[in-house]
Coordinates of N, CA and C in Angstrom, one line a residue:
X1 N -22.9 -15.2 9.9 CA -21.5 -15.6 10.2 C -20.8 -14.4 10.8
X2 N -19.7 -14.5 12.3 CA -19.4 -13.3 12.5 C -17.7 -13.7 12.0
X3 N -17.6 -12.4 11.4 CA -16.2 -12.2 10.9 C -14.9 -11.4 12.3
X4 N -14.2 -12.3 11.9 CA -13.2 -11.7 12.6 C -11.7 -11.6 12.1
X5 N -10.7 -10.1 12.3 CA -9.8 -10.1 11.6 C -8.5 -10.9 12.0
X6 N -8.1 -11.3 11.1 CA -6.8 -12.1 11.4 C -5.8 -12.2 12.6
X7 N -5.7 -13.4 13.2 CA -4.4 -13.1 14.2 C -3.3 -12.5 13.5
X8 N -2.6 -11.8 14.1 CA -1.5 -11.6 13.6 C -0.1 -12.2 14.2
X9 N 0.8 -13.0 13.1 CA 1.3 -14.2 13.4 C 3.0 -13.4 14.1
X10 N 2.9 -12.3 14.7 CA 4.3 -11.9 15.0 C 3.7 -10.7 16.3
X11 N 4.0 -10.2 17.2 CA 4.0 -9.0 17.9 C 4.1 -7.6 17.0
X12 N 3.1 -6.7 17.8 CA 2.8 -5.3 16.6 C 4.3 -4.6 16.7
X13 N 5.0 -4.7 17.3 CA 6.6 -4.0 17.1 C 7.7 -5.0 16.4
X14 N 7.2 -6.9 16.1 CA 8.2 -7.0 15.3 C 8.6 -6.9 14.1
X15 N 7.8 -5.8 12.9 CA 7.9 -5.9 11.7 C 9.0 -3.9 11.6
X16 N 9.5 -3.6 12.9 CA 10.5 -2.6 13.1 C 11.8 -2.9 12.2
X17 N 12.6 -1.4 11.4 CA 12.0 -0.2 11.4 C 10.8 -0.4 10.3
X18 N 10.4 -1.8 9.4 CA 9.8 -1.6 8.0 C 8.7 -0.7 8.5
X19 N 8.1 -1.2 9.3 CA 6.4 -1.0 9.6 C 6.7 -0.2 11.0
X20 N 6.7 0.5 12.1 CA 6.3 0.8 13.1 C 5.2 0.0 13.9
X21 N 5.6 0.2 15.1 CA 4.6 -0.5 16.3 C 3.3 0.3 16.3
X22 N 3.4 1.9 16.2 CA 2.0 2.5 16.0 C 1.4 2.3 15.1
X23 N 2.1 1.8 13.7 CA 1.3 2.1 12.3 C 1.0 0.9 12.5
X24 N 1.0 -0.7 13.0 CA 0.5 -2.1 13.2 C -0.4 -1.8 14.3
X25 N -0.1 -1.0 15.3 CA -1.5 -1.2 16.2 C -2.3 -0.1 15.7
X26 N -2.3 1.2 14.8 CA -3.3 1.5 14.0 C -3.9 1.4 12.8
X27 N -3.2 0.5 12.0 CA -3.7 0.1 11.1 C -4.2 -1.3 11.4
X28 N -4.0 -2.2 11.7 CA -4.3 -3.7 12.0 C -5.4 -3.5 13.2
X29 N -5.3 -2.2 14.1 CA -6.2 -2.6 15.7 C -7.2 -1.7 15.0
X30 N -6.8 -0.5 14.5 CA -8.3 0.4 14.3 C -8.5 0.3 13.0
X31 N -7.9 0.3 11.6 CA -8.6 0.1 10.5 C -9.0 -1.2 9.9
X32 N -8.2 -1.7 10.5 CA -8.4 -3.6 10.1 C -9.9 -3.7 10.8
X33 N -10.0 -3.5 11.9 CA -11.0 -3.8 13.1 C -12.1 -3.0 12.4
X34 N -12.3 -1.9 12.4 CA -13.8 -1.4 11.7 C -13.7 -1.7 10.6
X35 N -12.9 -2.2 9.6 CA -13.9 -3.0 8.9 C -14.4 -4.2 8.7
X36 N -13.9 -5.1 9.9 CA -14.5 -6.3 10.5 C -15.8 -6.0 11.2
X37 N -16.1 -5.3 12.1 CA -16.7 -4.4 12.7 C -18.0 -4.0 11.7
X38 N -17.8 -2.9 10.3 CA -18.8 -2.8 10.1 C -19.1 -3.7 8.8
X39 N -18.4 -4.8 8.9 CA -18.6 -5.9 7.8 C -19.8 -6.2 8.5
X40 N -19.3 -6.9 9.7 CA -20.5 -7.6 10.3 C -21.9 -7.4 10.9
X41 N -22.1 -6.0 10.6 CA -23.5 -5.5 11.0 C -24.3 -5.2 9.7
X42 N -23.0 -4.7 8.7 CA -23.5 -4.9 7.4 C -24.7 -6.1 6.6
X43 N -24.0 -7.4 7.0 CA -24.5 -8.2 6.5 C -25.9 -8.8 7.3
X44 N -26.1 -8.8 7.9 CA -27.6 -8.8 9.1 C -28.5 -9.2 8.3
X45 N -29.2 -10.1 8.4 CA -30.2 -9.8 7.4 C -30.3 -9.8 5.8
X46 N -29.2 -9.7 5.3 CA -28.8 -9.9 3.7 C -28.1 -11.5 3.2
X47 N -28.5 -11.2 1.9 CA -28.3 -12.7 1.2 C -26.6 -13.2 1.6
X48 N -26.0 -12.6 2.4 CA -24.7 -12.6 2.5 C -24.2 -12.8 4.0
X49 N -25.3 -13.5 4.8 CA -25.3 -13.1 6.0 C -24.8 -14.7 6.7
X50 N -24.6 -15.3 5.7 CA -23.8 -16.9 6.4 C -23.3 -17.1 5.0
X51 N -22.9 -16.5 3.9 CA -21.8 -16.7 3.2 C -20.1 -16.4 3.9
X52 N -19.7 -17.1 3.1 CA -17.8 -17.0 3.3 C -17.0 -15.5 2.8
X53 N -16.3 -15.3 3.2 CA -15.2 -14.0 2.7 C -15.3 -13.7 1.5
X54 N -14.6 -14.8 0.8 CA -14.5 -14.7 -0.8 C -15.7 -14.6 -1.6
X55 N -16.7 -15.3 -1.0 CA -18.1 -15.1 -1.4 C -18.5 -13.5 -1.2
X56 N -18.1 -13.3 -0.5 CA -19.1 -11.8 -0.3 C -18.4 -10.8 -1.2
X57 N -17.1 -10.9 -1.0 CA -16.1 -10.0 -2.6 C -16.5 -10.5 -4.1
X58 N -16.8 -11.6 -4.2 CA -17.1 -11.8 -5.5 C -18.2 -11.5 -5.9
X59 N -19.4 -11.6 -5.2 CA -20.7 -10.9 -5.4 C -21.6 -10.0 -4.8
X60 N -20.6 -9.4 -3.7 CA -21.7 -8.2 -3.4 C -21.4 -6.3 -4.2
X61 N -21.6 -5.5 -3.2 CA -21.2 -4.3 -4.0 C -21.5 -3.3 -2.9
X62 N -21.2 -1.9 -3.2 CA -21.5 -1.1 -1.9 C -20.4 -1.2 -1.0
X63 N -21.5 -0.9 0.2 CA -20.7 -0.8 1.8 C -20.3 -2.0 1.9
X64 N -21.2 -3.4 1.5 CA -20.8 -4.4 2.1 C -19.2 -5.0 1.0
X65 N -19.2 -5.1 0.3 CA -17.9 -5.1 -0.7 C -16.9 -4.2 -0.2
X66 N -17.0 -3.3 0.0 CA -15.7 -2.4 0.0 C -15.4 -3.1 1.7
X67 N -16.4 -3.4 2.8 CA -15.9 -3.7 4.3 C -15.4 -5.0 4.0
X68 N -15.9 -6.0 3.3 CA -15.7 -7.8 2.9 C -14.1 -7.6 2.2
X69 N -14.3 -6.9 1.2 CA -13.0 -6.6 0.4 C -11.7 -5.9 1.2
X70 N -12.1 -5.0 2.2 CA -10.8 -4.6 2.9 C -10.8 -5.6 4.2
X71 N -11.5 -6.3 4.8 CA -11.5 -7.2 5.4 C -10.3 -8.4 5.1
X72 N -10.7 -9.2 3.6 CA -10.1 -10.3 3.2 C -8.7 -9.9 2.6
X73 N -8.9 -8.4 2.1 CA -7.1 -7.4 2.0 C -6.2 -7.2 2.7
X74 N -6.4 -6.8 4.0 CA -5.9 -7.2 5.0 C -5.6 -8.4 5.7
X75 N -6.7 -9.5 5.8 CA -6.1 -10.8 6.4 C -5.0 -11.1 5.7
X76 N -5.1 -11.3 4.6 CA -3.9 -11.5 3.4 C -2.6 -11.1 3.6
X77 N -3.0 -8.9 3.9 CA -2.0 -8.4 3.8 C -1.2 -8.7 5.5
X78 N -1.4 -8.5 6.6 CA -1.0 -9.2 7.2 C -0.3 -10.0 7.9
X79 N -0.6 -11.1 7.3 CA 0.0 -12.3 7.1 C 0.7 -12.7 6.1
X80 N 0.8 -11.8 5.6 CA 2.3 -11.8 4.3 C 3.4 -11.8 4.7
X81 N 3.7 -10.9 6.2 CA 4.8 -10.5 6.8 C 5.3 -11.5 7.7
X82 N 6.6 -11.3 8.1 CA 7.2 -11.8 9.4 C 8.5 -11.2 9.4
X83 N 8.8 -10.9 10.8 CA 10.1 -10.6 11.2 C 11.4 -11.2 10.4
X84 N 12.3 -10.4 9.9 CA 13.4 -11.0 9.3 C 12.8 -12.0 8.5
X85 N 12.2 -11.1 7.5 CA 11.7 -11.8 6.5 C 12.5 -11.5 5.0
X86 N 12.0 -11.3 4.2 CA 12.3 -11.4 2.9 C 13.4 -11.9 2.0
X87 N 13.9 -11.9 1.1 CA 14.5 -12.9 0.2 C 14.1 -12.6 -1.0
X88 N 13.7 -13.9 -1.1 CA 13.4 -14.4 -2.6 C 12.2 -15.5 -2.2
X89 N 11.5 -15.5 -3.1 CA 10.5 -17.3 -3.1 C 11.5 -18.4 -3.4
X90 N 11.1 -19.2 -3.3 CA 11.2 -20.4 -3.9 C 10.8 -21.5 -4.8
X91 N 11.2 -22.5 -4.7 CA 9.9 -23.3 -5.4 C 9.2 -23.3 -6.9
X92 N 8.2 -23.3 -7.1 CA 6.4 -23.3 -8.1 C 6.6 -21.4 -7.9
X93 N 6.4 -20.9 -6.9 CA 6.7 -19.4 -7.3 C 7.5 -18.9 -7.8
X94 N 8.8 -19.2 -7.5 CA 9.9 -18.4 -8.0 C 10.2 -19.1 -9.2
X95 N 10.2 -20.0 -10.0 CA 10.0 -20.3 -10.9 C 8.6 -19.5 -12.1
X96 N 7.5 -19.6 -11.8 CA 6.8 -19.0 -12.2 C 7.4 -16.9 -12.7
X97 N 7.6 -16.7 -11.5 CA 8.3 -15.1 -11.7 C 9.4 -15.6 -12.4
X98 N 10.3 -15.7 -12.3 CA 11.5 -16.0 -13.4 C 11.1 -16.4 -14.8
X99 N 10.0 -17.1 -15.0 CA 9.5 -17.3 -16.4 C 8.5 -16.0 -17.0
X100 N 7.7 -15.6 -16.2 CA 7.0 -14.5 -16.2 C 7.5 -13.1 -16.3
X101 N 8.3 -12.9 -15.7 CA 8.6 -11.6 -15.3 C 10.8 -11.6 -15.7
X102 N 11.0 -12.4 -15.9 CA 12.4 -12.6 -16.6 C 13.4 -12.5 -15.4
X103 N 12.7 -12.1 -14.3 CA 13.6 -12.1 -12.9 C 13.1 -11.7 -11.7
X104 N 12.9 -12.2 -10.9 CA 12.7 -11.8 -9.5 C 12.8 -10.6 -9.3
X105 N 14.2 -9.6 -9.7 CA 14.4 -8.3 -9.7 C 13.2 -7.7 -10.7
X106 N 13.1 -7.7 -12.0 CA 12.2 -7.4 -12.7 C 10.9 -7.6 -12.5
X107 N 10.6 -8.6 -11.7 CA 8.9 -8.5 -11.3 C 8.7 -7.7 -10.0
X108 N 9.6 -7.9 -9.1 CA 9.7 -6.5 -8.2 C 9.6 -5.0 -8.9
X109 N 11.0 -4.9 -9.5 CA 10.6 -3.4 -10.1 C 9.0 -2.8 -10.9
X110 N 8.5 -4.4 -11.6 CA 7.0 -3.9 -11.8 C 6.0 -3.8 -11.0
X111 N 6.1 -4.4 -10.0 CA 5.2 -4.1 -8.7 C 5.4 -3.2 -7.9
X112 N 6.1 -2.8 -7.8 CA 6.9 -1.0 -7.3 C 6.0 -0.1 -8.4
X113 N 6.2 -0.2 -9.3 CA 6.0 1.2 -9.8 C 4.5 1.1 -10.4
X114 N 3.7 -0.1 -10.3 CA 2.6 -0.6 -9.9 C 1.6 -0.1 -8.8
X115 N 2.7 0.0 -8.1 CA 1.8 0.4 -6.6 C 2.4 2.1 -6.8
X116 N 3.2 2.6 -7.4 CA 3.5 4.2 -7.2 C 2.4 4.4 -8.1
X117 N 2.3 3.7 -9.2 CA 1.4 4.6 -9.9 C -0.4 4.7 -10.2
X118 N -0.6 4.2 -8.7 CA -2.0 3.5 -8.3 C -2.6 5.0 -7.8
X119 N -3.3 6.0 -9.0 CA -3.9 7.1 -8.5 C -4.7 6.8 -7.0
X120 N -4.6 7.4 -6.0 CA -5.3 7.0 -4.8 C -5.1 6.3 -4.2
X121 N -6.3 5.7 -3.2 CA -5.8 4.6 -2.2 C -6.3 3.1 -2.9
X122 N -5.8 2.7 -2.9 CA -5.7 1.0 -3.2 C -4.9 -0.1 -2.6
X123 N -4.8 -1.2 -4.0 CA -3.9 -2.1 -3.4 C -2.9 -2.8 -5.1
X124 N -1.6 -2.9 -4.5 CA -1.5 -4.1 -5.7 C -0.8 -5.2 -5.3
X125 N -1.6 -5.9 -6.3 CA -1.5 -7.1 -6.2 C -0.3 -8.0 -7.2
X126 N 0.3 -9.6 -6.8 CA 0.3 -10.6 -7.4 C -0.9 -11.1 -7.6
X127 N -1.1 -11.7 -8.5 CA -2.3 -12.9 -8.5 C -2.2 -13.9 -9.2
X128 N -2.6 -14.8 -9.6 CA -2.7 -15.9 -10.7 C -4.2 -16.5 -10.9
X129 N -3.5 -16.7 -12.5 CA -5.1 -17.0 -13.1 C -5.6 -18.7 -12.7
X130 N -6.6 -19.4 -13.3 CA -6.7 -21.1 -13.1 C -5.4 -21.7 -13.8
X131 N -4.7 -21.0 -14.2 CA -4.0 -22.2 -15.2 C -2.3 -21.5 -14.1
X132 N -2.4 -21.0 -13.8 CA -1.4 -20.4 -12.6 C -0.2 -19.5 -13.2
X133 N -0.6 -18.7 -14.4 CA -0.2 -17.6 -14.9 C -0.3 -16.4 -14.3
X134 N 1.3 -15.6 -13.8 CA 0.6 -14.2 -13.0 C 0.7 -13.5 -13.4
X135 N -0.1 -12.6 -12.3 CA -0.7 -11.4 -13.1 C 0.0 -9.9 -12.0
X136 N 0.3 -9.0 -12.5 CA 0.2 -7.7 -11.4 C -1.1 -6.7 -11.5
X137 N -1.8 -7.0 -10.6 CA -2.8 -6.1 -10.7 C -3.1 -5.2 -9.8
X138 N -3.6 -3.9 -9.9 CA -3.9 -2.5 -9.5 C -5.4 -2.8 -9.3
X139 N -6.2 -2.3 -7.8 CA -7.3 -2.1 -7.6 C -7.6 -1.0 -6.8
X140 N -8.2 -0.2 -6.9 CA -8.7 1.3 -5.8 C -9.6 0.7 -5.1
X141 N -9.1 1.3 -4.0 CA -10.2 1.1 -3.1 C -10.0 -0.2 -1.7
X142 N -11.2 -1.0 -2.2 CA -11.5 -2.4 -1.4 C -11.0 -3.3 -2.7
X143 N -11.0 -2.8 -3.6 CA -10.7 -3.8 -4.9 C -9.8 -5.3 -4.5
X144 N -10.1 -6.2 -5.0 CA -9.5 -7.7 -4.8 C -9.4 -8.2 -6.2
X145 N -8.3 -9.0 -6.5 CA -8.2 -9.8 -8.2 C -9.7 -10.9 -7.9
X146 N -10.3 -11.3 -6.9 CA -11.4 -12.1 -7.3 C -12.3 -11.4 -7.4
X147 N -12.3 -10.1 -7.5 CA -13.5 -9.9 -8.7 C -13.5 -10.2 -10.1
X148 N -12.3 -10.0 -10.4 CA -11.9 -10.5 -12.1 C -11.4 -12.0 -12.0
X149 N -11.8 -12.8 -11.6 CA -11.8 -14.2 -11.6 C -10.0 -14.7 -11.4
X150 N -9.4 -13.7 -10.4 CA -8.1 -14.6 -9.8 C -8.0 -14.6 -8.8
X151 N -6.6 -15.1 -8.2 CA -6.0 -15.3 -6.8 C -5.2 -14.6 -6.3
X152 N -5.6 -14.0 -5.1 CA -4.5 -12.9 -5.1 C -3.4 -13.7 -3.8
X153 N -2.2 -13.2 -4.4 CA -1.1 -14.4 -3.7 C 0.0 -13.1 -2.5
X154 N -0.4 -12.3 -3.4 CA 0.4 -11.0 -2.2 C -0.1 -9.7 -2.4
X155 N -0.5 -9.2 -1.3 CA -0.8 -7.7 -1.8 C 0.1 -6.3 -0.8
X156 N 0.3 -5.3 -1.3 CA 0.8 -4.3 -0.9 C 0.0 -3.1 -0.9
X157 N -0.9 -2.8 0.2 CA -1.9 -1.8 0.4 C -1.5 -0.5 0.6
X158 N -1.6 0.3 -0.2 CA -1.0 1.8 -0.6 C -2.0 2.4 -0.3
X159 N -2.9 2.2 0.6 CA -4.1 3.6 1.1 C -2.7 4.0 2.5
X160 N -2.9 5.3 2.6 CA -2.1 6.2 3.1 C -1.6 5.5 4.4
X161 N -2.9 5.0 4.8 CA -3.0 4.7 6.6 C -2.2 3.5 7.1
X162 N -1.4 3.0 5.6 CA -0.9 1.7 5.9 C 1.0 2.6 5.7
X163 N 1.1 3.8 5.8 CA 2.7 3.9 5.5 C 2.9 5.5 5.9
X164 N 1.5 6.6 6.0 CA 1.9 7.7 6.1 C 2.6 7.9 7.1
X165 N 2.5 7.5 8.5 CA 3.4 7.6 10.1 C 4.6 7.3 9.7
X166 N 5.2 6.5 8.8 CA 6.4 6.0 8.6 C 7.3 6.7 7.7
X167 N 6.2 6.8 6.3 CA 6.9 7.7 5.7 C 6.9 8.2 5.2
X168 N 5.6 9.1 5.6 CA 4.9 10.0 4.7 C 4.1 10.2 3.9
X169 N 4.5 10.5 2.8 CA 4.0 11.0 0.9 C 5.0 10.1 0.3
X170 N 6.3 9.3 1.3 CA 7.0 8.7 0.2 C 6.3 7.0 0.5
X171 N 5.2 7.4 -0.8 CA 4.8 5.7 -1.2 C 6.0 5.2 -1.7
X172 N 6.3 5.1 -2.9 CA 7.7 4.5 -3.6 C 8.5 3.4 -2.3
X173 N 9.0 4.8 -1.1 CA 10.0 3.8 -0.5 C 9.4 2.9 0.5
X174 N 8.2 3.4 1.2 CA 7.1 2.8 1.6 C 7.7 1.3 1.2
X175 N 7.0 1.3 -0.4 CA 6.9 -0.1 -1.1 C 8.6 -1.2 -1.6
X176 N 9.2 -0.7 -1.5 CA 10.6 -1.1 -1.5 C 11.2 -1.6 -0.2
X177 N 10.6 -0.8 1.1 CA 10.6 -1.6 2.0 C 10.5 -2.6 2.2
X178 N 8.7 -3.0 1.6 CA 8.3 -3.9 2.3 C 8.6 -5.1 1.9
X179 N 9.6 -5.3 0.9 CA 9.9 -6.7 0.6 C 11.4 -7.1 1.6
X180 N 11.6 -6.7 2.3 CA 12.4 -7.2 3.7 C 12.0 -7.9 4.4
X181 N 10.1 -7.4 4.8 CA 9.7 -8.7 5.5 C 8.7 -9.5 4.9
X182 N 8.8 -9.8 3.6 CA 7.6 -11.1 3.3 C 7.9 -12.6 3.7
X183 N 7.0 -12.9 3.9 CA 6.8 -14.2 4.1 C 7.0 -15.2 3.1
X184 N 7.9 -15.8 2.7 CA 7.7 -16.4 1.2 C 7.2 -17.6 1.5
X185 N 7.4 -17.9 2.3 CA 6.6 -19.5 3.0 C 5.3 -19.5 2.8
X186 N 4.5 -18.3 3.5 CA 3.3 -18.0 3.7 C 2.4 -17.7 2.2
X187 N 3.4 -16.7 1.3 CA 3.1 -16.5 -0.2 C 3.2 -17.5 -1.0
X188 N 4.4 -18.4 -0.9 CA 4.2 -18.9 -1.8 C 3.2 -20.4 -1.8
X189 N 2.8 -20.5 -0.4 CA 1.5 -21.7 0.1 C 0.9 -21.1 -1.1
X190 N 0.2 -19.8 -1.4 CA -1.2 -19.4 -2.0 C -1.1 -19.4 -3.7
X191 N 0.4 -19.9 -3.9 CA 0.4 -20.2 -5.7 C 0.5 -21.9 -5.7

């Protein structure tokens, strides 16, 4: 199967000032891209070589996991965004956060300090379990919630190369940004 990374559903300058035009055509053209790139040379030959995305995060490991895993992190991550975005959800999600988390503001504030206090590079996540209970979860690395049997419904990738041009060493505001442009249409399809 050859993998390829996500269209991206807006121009690399409309997600300005949250994101920069250089940090989207560097992060999306050259880190998104090599690891589509060495996803697919990776798998050659291996039990994994006409399996699906999610298939390959759930049960491989190594090189090929961490390229499958930042592959399917980024399609995700993404396509979370759009121009003159953010708000609130709606709906099955924003309901859910309001029961879960006692408030939209309050499940924000834990996902903030979630992603500040993710030693290293990673990602955090929303996710929900089968019964559609969320969860905030912290992964290093390529890490995805379907390794631990959930769904990840939004993620916020705190490896450097996704905020350092912008703004620096400050992750925190990095992540406070980025709820200006989510997609809640887009997020809340995946609860």
């Amino acid at each position: 199967m050859k993998f390829e990374k996500v269209a991206l559903p807006y121009a690399t300058d409309a997600l300005e000032p949250v994101i920069s035009k250089t940090t989207v055509e560097l992060h999306y053209g050259k880190h998104h891209q090599a690891y589509v790139d060495n996803l697919n040379k990776l798998i050659v030959g291996t039990e994994f070589e006409n399996a699906d995305l999610e298939t390959i995060v759930k049960k491989s490991s190594g090189a090929i996991f961490n390229n499958a895993g930042q592959t399917l992190n980024h399609n995700l991550y993404f396509t979370s965004f759009k121009p003159n975005g953010g708000g609130e959800p709606k709906g099955k999600l924003a309901e859910a956060i309001k029961s879960q988390f006692g408030s939209f503001d309050k499940f924000k504030e834990e996902f903030n300090a979630a992603g500040v206090s993710l030693f290293g590079s990673g990602w955090v996540w929303l996710a929900k379990d089968a019964s559609g209970k969320l969860s905030i979860e912290k992964d290093s690395n390529a890490g995805n919630p379907l390794t631990k049997g959930l769904t990840p419904i939004l993620g916020f990738d705190v490896w450097e190369h996704s905020y350092y041009l912008d703004y620096q060493n400050r992750r925190a505001d990095h992540l406070k940004e980025l709820w200006k442009i989510i997609d809640w249409d887009v997020v809340g399809s995946r609860y």
